[in-house]
GROMACS .gro file of C-alpha atoms in nm:
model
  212
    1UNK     CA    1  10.081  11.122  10.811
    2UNK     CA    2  10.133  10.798  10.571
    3UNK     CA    3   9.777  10.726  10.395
    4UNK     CA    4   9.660  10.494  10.166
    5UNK     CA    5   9.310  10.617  10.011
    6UNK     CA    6   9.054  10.284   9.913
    7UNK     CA    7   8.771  10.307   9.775
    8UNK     CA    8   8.596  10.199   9.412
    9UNK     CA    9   8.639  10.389   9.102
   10UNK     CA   10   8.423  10.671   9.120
   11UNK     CA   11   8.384  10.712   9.502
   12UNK     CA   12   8.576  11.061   9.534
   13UNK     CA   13   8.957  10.923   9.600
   14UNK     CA   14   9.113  11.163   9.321
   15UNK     CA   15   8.883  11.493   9.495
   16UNK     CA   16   8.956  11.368   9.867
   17UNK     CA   17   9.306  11.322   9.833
   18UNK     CA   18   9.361  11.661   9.663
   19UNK     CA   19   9.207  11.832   9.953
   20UNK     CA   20   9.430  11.605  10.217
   21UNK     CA   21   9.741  11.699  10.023
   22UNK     CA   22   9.690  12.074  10.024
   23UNK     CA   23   9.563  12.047  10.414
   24UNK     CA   24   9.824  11.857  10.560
   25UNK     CA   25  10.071  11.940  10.278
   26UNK     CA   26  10.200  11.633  10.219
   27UNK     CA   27  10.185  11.509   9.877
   28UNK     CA   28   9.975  11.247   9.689
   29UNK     CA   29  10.127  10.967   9.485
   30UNK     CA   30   9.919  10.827   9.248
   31UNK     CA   31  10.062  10.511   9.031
   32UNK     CA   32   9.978  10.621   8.678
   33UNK     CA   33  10.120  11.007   8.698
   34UNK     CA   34  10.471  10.849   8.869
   35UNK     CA   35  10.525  10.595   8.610
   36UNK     CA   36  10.470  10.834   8.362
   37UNK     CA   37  10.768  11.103   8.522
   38UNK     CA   38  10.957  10.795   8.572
   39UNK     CA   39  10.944  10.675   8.202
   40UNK     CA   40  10.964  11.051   8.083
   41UNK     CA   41  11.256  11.105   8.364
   42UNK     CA   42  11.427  10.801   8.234
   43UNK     CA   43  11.495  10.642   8.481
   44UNK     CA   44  11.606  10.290   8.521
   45UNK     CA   45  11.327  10.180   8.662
   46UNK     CA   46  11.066  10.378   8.447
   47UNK     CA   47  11.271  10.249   8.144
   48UNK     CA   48  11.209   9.879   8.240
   49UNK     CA   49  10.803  10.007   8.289
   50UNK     CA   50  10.817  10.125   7.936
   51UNK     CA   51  10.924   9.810   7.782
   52UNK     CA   52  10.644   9.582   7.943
   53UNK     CA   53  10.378   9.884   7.838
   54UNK     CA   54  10.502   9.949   7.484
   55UNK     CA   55  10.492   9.567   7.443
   56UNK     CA   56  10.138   9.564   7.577
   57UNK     CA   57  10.171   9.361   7.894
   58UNK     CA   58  10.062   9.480   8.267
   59UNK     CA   59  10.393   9.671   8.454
   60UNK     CA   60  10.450   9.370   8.703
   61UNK     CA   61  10.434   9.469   9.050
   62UNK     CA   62  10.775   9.435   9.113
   63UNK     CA   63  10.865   9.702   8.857
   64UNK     CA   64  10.542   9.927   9.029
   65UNK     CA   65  10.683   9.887   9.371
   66UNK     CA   66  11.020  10.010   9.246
   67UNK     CA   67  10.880  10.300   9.131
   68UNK     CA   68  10.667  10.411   9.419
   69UNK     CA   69  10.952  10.326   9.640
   70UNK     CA   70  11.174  10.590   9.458
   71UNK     CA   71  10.905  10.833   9.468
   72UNK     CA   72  10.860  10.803   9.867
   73UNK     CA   73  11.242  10.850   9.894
   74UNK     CA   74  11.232  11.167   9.754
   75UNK     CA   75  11.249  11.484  10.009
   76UNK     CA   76  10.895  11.593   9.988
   77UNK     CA   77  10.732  11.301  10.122
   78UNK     CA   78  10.934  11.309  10.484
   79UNK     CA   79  10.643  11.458  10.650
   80UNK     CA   80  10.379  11.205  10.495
   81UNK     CA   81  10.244  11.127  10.163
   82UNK     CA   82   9.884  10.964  10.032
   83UNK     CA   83   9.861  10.670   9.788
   84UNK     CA   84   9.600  10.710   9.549
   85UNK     CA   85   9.524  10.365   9.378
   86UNK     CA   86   9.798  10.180   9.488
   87UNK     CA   87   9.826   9.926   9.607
   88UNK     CA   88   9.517   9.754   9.429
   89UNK     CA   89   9.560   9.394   9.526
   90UNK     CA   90   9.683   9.169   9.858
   91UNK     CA   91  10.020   9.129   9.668
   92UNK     CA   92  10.080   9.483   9.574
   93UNK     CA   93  10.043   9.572  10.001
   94UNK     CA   94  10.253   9.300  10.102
   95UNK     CA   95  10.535   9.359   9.883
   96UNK     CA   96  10.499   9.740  10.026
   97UNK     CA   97  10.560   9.572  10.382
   98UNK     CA   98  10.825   9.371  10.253
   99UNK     CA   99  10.971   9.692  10.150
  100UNK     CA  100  10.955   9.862  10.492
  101UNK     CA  101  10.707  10.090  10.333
  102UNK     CA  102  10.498  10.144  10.698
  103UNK     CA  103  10.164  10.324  10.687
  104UNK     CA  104   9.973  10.527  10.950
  105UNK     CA  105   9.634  10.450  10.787
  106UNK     CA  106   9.405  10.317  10.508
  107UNK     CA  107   9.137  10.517  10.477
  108UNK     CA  108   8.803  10.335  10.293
  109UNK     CA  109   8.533  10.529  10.133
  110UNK     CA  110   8.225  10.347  10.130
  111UNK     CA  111   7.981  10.384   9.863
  112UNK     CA  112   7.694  10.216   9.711
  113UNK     CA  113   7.744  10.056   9.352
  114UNK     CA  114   7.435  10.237   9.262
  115UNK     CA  115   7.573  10.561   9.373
  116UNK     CA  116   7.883  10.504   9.143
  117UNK     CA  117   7.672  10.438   8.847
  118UNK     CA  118   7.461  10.698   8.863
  119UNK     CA  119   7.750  10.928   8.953
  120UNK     CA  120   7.942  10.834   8.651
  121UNK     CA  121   7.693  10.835   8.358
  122UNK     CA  122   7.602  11.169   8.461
  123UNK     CA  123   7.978  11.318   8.398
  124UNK     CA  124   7.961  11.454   8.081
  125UNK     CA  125   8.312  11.561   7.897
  126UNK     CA  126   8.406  11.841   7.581
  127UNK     CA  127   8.525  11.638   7.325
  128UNK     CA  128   8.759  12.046   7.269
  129UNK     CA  129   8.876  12.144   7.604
  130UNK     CA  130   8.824  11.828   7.826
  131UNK     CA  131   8.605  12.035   8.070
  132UNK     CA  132   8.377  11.819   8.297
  133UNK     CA  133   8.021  11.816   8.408
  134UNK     CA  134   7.733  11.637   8.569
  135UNK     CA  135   7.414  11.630   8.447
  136UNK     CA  136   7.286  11.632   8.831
  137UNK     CA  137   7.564  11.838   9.015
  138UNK     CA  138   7.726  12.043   8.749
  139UNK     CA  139   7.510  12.081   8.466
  140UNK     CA  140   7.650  12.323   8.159
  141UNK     CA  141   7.424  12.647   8.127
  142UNK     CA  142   7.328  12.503   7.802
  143UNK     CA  143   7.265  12.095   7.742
  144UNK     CA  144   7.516  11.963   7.549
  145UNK     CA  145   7.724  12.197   7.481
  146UNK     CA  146   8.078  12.300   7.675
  147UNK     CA  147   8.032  12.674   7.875
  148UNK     CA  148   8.398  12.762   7.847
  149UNK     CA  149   8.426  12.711   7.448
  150UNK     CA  150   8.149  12.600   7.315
  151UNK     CA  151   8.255  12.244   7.210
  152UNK     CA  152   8.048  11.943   7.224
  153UNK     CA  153   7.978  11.736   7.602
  154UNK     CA  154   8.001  11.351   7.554
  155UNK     CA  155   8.018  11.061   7.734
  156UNK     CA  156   8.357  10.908   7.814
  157UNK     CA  157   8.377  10.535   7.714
  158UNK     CA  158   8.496  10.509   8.052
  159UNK     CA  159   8.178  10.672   8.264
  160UNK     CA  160   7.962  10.430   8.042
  161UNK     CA  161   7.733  10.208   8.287
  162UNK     CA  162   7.847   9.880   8.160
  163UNK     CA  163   8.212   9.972   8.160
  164UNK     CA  164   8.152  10.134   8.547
  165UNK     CA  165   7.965   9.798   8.618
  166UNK     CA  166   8.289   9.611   8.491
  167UNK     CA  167   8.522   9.881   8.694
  168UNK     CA  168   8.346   9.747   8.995
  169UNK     CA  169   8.344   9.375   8.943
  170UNK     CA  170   8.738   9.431   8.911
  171UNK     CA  171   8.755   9.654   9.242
  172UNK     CA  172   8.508   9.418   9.448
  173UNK     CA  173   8.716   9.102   9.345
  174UNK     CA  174   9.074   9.263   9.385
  175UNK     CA  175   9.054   9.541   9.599
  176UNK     CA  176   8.811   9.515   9.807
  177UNK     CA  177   9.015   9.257  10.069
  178UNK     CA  178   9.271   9.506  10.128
  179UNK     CA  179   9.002   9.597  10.387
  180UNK     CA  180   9.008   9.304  10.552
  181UNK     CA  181   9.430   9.296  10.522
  182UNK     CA  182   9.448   9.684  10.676
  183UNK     CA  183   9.180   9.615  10.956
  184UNK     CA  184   9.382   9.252  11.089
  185UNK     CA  185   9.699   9.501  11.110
  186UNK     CA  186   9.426   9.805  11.329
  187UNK     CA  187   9.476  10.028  11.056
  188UNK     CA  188   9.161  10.021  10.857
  189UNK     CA  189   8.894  10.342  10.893
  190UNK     CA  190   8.616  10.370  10.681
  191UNK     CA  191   8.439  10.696  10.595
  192UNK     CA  192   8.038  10.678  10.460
  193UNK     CA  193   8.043  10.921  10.085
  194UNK     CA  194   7.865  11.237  10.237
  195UNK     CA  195   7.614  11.385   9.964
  196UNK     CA  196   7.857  11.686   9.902
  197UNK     CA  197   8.243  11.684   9.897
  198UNK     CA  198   8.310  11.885  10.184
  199UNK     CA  199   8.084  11.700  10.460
  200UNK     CA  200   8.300  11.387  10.283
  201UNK     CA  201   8.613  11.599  10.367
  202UNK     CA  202   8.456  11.648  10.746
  203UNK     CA  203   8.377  11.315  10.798
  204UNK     CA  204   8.703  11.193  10.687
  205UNK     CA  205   8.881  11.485  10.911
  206UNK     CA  206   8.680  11.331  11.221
  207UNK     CA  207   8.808  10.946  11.132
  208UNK     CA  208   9.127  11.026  11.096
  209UNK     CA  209   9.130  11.237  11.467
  210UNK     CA  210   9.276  11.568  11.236
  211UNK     CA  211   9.134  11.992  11.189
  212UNK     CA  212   9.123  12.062  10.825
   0.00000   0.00000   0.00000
C-alpha cells in the first residue's frame, strides 16, 4: 500500500504512521530524516541539499523530489511505503506525478485548530533527556520535573500557542488543497482524530478497508 499521511502539525501523523509502518510493514518516509541520510550518505543529491541549507535557503523541490525518489527506489519500499509530510504544497504532488511516483491513497486527519493548540501547549519536554509529556494525557509523577532523570520539563519554542497558531496558518494556506487535488484524482479519505490513539488507529483501519 502507497500512502501519503495529511493532516496539520500536531494532528497525530508522526504516531499514526508509526503504527501503519509496523502493521503493514512497509516503511515510512518522512522528508527531514531522508535528507539528513542523504547529506550524511553523501550522496549527490543530498550534497546539492546541503549547499542550499548551509547557505540558508529552502531545499527547492526539485532537489526534495530527487531525494524521495531515491529513497522509494530502494528495496524496502516494493511492498508500499507512507509519506509523512511530503508533499506539503500543489507543486510538491504534481512533480511526484510527473515522476511516475503513483499513490494508492491520501489519508487526511481532521482536527480542530483548537484541538491542536491545546494539544501542543500541554507537551512539556526535559531540557536533560528530551523525554515528553502532557500536562492532560501524560503528566510527570511530579510537576515540572522529568520522571526518568530528574531534569527540568519546559516548553518547546515550537509547542508555544502563537508559534502552533503560525504552524497552522502555513498548513491551512499550503497544505490544506492537497485535499481538494487527492479527492479530483478519488483518492482522498479523511479520518475524524479519535480522543485516544488507538480508536484513531481503528478508524483509520476502517477507511482504508484494512485489519490492523
Amino acid at each position: 500500500m502507497k500512502l501519503i499521511l495529511l493532516g496539520a502539525p500536531g494532528a497525530g501523523k508522526g504516531t499514526q504512521a508509526e503504527i501503519l509502518s509496523r502493521k503493514l510493514a512497509i516503511p515510512t518516509i518522512s522528508t527531514g530524516n531522508i535528507l539528513r541520510a542523504a547529506m550524511k550518505n553523501g550522496t549527490e543529491i543530498g550534497l546539492m541539499a546541503k549547499k542550499f541549507i548551509d547557505d540558508g535557503k529552502l531545499v527547492p523541490d526539485d532537489v526534495i523530489i530527487g531525494i524521495v525518489r531515491e529513497r522509494l527506489a530502494e528495496p524496502d519500499c516494493k511492498n508500499g511505503f507512507i509519506l509523512d509530510g511530503f508533499p506539503r504544497t500543489i507543486p510538491q504532488a504534481e512533480a511526484l506525478e510527473r515522476e511516475g511516483i503513483d499513490i494508492d491513497c491520501a489519508l487526511s486527519i481532521e482536527i480542530s485548530d483548537e484541538t491542536i493548540v491545546e494539544r501542543m501547549s500541554g507537551r512539556r519536554t526535559c531540557r536533560d533527556c528530551s523525554a515528553t509529556y502532557h500536562v492532560a494525557t501524560k503528566p510527570p509523577k511530579k510537576e515540572g520535573v522529568c520522571d526518568l532523570c530528574g531534569g527540568e520539563l519546559t516548553i518547546r519554542k515550537d509547542d508555544a500557542p502563537e508559534t502552533v497558531r503560525a504552524r497552522l496558518e502555513v498548513f491551512h494556506r499550503e497544505t490544506e488543497p492537497l485535499k481538494d487535488f487527492y479527492s479530483a484524482r478519488g483518492k482522498l479519505k479523511a479520518v475524524d482524530n479519535q480522543p485516544t490513539v488507538e480508536s484513531t488507529t481503528a478508524e483509520i483501519a476502517k477507511a482504508l478497508g484494512i485489519k490492523l
